[in-house]
Tab-separated table of N, CA and C in Angstrom:
chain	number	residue	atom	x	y	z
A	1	UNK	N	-12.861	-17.775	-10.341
A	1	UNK	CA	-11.741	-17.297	-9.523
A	1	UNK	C	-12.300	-16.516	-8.336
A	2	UNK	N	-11.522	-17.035	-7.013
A	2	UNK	CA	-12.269	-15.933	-5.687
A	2	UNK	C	-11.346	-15.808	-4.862
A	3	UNK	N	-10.915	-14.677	-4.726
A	3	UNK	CA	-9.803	-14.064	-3.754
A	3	UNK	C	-10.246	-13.409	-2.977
A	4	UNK	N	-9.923	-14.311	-1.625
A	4	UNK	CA	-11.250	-13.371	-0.077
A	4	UNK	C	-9.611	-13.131	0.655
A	5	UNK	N	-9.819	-11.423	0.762
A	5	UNK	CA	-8.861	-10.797	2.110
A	5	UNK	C	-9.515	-11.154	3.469
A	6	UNK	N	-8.481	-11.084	4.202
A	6	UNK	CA	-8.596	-11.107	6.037
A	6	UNK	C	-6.957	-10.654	6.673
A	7	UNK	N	-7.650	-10.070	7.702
A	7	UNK	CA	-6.703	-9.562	8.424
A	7	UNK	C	-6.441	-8.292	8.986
A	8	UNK	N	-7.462	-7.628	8.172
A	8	UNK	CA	-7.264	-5.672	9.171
A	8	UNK	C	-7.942	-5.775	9.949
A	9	UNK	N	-7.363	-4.431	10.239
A	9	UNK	CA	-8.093	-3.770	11.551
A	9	UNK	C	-7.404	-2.472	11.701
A	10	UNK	N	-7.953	-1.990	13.207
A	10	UNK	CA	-7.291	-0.882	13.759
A	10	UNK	C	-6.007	-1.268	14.765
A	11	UNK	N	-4.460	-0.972	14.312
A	11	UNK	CA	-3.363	-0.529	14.938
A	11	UNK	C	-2.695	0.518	15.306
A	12	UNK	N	-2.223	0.223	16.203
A	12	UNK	CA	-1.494	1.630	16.623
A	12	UNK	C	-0.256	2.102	15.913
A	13	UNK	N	-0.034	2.849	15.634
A	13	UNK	CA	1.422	3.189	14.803
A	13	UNK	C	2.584	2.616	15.531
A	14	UNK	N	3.410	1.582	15.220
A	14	UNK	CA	4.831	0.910	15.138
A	14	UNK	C	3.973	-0.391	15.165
A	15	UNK	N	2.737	-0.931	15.442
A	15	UNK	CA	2.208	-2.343	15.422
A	15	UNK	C	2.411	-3.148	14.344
A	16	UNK	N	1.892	-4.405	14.331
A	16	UNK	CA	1.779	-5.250	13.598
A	16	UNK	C	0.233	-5.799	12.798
A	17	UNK	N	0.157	-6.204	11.605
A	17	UNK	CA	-0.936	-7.106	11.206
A	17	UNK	C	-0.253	-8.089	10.300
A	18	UNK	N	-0.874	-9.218	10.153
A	18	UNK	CA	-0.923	-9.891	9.262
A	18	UNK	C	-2.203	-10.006	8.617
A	19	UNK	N	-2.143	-9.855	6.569
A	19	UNK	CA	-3.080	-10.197	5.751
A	19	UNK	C	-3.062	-11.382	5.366
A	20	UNK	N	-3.867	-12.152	4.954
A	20	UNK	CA	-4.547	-13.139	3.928
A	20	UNK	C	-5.257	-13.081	3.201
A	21	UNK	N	-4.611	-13.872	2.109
A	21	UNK	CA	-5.443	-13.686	0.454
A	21	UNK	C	-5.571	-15.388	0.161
A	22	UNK	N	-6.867	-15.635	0.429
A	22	UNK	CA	-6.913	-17.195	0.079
A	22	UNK	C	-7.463	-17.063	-1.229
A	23	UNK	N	-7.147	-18.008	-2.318
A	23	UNK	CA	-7.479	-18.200	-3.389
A	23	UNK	C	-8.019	-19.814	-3.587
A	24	UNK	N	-8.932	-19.384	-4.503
A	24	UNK	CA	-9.687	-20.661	-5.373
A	24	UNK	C	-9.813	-20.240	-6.606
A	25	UNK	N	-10.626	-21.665	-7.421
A	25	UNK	CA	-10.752	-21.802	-8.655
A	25	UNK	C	-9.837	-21.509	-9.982
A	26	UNK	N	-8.974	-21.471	-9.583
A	26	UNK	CA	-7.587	-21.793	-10.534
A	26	UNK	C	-6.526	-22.100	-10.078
A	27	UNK	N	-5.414	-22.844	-10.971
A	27	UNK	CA	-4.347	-23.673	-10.369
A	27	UNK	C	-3.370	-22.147	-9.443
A	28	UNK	N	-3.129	-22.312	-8.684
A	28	UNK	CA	-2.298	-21.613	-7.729
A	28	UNK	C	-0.963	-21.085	-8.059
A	29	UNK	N	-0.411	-22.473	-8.672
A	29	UNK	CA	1.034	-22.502	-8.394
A	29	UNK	C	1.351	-21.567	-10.012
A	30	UNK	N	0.124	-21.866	-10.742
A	30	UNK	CA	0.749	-21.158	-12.108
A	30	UNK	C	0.259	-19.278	-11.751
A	31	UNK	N	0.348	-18.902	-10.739
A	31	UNK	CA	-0.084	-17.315	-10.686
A	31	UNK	C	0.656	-16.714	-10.027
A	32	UNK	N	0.707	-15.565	-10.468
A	32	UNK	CA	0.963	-14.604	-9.005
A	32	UNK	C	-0.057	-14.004	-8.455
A	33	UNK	N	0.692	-13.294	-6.917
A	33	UNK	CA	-0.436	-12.951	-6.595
A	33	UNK	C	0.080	-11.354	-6.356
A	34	UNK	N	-0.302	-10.564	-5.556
A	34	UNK	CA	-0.673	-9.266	-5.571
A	34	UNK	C	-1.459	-8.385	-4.813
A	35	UNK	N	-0.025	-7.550	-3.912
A	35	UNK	CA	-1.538	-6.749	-2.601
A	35	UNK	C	-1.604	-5.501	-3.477
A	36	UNK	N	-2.427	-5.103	-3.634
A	36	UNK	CA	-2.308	-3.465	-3.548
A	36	UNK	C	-3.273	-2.464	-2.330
A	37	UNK	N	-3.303	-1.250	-2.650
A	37	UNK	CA	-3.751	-0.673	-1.679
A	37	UNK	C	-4.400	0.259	-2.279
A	38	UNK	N	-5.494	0.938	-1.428
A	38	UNK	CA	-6.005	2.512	-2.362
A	38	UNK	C	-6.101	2.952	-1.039
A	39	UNK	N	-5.616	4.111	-0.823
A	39	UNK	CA	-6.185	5.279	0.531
A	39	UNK	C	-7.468	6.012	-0.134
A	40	UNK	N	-7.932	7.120	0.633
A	40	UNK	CA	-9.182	7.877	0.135
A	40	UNK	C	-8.166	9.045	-0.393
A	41	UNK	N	-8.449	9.197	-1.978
A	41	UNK	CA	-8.023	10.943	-2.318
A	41	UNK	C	-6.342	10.130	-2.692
A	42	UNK	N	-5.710	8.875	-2.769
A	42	UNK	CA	-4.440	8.619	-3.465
A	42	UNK	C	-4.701	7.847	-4.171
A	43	UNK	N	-3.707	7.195	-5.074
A	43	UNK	CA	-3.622	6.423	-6.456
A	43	UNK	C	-3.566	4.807	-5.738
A	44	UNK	N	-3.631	4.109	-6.460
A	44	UNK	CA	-3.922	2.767	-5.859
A	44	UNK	C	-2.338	2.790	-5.880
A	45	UNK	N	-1.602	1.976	-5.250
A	45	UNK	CA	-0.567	1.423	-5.076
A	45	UNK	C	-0.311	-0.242	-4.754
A	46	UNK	N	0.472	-0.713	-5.771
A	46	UNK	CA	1.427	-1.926	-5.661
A	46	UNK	C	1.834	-1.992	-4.197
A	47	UNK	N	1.756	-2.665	-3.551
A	47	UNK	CA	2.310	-3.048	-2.024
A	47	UNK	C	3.827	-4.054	-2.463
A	48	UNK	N	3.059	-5.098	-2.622
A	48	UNK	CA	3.662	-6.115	-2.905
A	48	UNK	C	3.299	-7.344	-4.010
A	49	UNK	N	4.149	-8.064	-4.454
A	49	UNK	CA	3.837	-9.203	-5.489
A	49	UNK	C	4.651	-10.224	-5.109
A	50	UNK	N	4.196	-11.637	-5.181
A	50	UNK	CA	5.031	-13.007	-5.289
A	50	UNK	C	4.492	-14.218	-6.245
A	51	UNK	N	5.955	-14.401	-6.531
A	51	UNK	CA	5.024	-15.453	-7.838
A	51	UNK	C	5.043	-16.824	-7.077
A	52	UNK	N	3.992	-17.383	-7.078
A	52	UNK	CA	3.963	-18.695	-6.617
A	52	UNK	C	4.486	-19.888	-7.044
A	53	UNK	N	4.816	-19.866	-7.925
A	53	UNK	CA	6.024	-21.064	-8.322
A	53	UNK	C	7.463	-21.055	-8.533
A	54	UNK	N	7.771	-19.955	-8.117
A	54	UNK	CA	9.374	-19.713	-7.826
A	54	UNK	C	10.018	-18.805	-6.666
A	55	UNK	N	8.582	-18.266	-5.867
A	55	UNK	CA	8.989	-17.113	-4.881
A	55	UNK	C	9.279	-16.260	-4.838
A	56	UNK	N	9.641	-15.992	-5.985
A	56	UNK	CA	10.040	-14.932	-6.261
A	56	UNK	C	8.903	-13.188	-6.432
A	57	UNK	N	9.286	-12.358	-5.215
A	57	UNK	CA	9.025	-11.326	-4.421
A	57	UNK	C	9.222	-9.961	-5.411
A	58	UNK	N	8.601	-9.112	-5.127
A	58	UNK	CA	8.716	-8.036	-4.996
A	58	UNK	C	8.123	-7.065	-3.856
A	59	UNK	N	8.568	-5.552	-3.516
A	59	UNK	CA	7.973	-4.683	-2.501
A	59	UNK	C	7.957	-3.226	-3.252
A	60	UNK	N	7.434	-2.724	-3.013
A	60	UNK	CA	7.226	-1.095	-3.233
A	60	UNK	C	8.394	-0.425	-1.969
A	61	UNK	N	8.875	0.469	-2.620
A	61	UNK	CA	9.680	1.241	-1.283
A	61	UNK	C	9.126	1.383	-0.357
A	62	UNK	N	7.672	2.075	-0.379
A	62	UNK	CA	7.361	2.130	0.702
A	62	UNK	C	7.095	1.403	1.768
A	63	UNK	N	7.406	0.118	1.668
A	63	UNK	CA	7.486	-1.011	2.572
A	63	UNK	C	8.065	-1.882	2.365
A	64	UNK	N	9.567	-1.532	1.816
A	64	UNK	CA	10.942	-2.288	1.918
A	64	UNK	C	11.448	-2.581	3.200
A	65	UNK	N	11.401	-3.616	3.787
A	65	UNK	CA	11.904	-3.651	4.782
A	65	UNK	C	10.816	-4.053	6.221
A	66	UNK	N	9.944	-3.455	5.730
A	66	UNK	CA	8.526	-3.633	6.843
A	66	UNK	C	7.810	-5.017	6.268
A	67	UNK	N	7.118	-4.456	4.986
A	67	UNK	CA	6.630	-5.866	5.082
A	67	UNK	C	7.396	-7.275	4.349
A	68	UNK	N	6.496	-8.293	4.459
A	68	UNK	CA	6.736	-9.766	3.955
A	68	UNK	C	5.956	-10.225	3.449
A	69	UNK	N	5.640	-10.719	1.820
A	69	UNK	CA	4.913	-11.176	1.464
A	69	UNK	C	5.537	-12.761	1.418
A	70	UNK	N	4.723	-13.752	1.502
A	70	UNK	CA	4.538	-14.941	1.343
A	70	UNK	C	3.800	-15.954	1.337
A	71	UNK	N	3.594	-17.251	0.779
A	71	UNK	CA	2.837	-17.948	-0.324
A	71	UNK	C	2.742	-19.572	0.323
A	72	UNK	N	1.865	-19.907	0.687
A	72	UNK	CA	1.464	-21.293	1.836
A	72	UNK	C	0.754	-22.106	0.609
A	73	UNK	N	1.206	-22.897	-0.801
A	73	UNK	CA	0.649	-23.499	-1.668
A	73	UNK	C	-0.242	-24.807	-1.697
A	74	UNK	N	0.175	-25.199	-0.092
A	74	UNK	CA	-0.554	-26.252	0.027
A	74	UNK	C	-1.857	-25.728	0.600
A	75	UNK	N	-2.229	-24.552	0.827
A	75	UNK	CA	-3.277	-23.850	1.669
A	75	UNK	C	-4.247	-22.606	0.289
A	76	UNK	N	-3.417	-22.857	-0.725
A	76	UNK	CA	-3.851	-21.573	-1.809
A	76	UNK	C	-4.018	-20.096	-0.937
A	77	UNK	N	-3.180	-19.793	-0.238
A	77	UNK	CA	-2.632	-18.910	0.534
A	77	UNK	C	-1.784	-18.233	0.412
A	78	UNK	N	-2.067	-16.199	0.136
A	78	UNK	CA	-0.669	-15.628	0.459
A	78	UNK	C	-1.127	-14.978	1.679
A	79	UNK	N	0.425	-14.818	1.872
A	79	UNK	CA	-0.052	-13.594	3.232
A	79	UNK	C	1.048	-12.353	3.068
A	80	UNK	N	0.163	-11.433	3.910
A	80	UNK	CA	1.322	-10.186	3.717
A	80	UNK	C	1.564	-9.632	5.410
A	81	UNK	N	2.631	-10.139	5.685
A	81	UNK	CA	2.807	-9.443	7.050
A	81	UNK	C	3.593	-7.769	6.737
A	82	UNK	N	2.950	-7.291	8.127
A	82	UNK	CA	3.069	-5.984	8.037
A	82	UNK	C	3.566	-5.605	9.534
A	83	UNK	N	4.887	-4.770	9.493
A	83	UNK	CA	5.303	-4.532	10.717
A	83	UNK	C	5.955	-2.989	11.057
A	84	UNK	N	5.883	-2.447	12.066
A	84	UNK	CA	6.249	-1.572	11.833
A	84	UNK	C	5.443	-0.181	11.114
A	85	UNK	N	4.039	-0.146	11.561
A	85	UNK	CA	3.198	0.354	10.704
A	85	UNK	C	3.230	1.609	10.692
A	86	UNK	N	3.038	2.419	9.716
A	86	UNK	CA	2.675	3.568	9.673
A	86	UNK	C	1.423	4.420	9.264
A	87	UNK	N	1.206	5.377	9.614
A	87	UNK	CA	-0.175	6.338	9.867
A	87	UNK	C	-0.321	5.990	8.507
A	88	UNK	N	0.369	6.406	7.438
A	88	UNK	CA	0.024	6.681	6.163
A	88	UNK	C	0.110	5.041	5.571
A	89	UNK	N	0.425	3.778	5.706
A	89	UNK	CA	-0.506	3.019	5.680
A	89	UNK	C	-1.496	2.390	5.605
A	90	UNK	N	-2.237	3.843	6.179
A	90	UNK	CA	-3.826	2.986	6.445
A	90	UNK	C	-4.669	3.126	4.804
A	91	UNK	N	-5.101	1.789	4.638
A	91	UNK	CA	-6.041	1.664	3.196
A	91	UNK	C	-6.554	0.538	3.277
A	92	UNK	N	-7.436	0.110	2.283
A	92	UNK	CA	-7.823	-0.807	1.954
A	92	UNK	C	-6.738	-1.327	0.936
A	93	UNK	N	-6.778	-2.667	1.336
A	93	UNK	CA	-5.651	-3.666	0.837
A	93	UNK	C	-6.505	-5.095	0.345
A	94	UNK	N	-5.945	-5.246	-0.652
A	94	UNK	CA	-6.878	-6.421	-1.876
A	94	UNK	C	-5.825	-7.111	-2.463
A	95	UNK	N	-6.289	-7.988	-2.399
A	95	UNK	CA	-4.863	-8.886	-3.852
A	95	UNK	C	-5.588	-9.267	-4.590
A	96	UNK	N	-4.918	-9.333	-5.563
A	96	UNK	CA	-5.154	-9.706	-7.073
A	96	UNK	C	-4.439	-11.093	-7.578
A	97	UNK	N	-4.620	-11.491	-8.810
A	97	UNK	CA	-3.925	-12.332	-9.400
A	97	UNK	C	-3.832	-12.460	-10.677
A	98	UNK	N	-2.822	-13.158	-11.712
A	98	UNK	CA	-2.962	-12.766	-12.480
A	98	UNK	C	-1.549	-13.810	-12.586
A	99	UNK	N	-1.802	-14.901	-14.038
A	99	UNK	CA	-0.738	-15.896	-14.585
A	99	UNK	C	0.731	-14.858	-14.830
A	100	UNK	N	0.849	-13.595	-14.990
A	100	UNK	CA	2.293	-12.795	-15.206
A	100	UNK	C	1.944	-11.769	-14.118
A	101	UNK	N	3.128	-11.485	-13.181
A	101	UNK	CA	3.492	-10.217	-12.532
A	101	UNK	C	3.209	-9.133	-13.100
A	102	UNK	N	2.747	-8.861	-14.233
A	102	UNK	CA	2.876	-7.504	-15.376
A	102	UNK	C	1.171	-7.452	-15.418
A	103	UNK	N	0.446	-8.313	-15.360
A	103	UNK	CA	-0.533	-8.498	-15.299
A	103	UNK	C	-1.022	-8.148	-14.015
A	104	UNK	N	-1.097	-7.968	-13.219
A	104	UNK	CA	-0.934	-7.983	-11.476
A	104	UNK	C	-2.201	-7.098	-11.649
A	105	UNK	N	-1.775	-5.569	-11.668
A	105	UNK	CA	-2.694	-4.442	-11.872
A	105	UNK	C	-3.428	-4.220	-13.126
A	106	UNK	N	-3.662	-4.821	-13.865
A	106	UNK	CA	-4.766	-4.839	-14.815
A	106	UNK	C	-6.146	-5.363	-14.708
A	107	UNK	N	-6.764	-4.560	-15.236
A	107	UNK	CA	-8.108	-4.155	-14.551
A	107	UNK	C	-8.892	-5.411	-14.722
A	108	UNK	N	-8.222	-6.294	-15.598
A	108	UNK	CA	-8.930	-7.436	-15.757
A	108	UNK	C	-8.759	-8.566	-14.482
A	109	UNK	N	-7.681	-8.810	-13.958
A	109	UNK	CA	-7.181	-9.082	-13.462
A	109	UNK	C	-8.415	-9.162	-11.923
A	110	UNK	N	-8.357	-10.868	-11.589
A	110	UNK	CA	-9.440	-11.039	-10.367
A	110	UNK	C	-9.112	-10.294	-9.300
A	111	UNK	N	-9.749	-10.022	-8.485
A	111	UNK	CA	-9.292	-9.110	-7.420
A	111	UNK	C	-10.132	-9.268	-6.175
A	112	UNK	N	-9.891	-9.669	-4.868
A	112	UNK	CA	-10.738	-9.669	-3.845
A	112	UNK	C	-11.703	-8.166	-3.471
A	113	UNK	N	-12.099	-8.376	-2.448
A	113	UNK	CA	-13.243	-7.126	-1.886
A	113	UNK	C	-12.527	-6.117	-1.005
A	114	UNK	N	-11.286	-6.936	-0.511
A	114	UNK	CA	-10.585	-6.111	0.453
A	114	UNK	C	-10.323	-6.349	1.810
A	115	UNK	N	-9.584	-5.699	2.360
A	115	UNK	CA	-9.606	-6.065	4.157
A	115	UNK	C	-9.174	-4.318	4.689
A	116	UNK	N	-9.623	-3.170	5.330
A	116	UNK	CA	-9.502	-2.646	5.937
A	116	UNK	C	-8.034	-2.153	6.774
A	117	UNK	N	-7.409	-1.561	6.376
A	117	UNK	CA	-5.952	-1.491	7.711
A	117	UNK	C	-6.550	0.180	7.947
A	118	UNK	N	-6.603	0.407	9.379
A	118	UNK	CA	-6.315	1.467	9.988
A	118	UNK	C	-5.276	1.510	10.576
A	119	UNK	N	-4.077	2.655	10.635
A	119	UNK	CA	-3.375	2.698	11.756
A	119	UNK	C	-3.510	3.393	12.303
A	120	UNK	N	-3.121	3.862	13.263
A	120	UNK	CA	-3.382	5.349	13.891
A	120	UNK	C	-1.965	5.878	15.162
A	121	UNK	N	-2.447	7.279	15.212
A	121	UNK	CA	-0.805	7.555	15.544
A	121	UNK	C	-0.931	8.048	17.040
């Protein structure tokens, strides 16, 4: 299993990014997938989750409304657009995967290296 992030960088506060979480080596459509985030000195946080064979979404409050997660199956592709950014935002952001949503954040659970978001204000 290999889940490579892309997509940070440095934005300015109200900007935009889009992430990518390409996946291999297991069937796609039977997983979900899974951003989370860690800042320096906070708890990792759930961003977002989508299950790939029914679409079915979830968001964390804190980015109800800002972001969009979604799932390109012919590409083994999620992405997480992000709009509207804020200072406190900025972390490293990874997805995971994992055959149940409940599974998402368990430590077993494959997990990319990451992609970088700075925002700044």
């Amino acid at each position: 299993v290999q889940l490579v992030e892309s997509g940070g960088g440095l934005v300015q506060a109200g900007g935009s990014l889009r992430l990518s979480c390409a996946a291999s080596g297991f069937t796609f459509d039977d997983y979900a997938i899974g951003w989370f985030r860690q800042a320096p000195g906070k708890e990792r946080e759930e961003v977002s989750h989508i299950s790939t064979s029914d679409g079915i979404t979830y968001y964390a409050d804190s980015v109800k409304g800002r972001f969009t997660i979604s799932s390109d199956n012919a590409k083994n592709t999620v992405y997480l657009q992000m709009n509207s950014l804020k200072v406190e935002d900025t972390a490293l952001y990874y997805c995971t995967a994992a055959p149940d949503v409940f599974e998402l954040g368990h430590s077993f659970a494959p997990r990319g290296r990451g992609t970088q978001v700075t925002v700044s204000s």
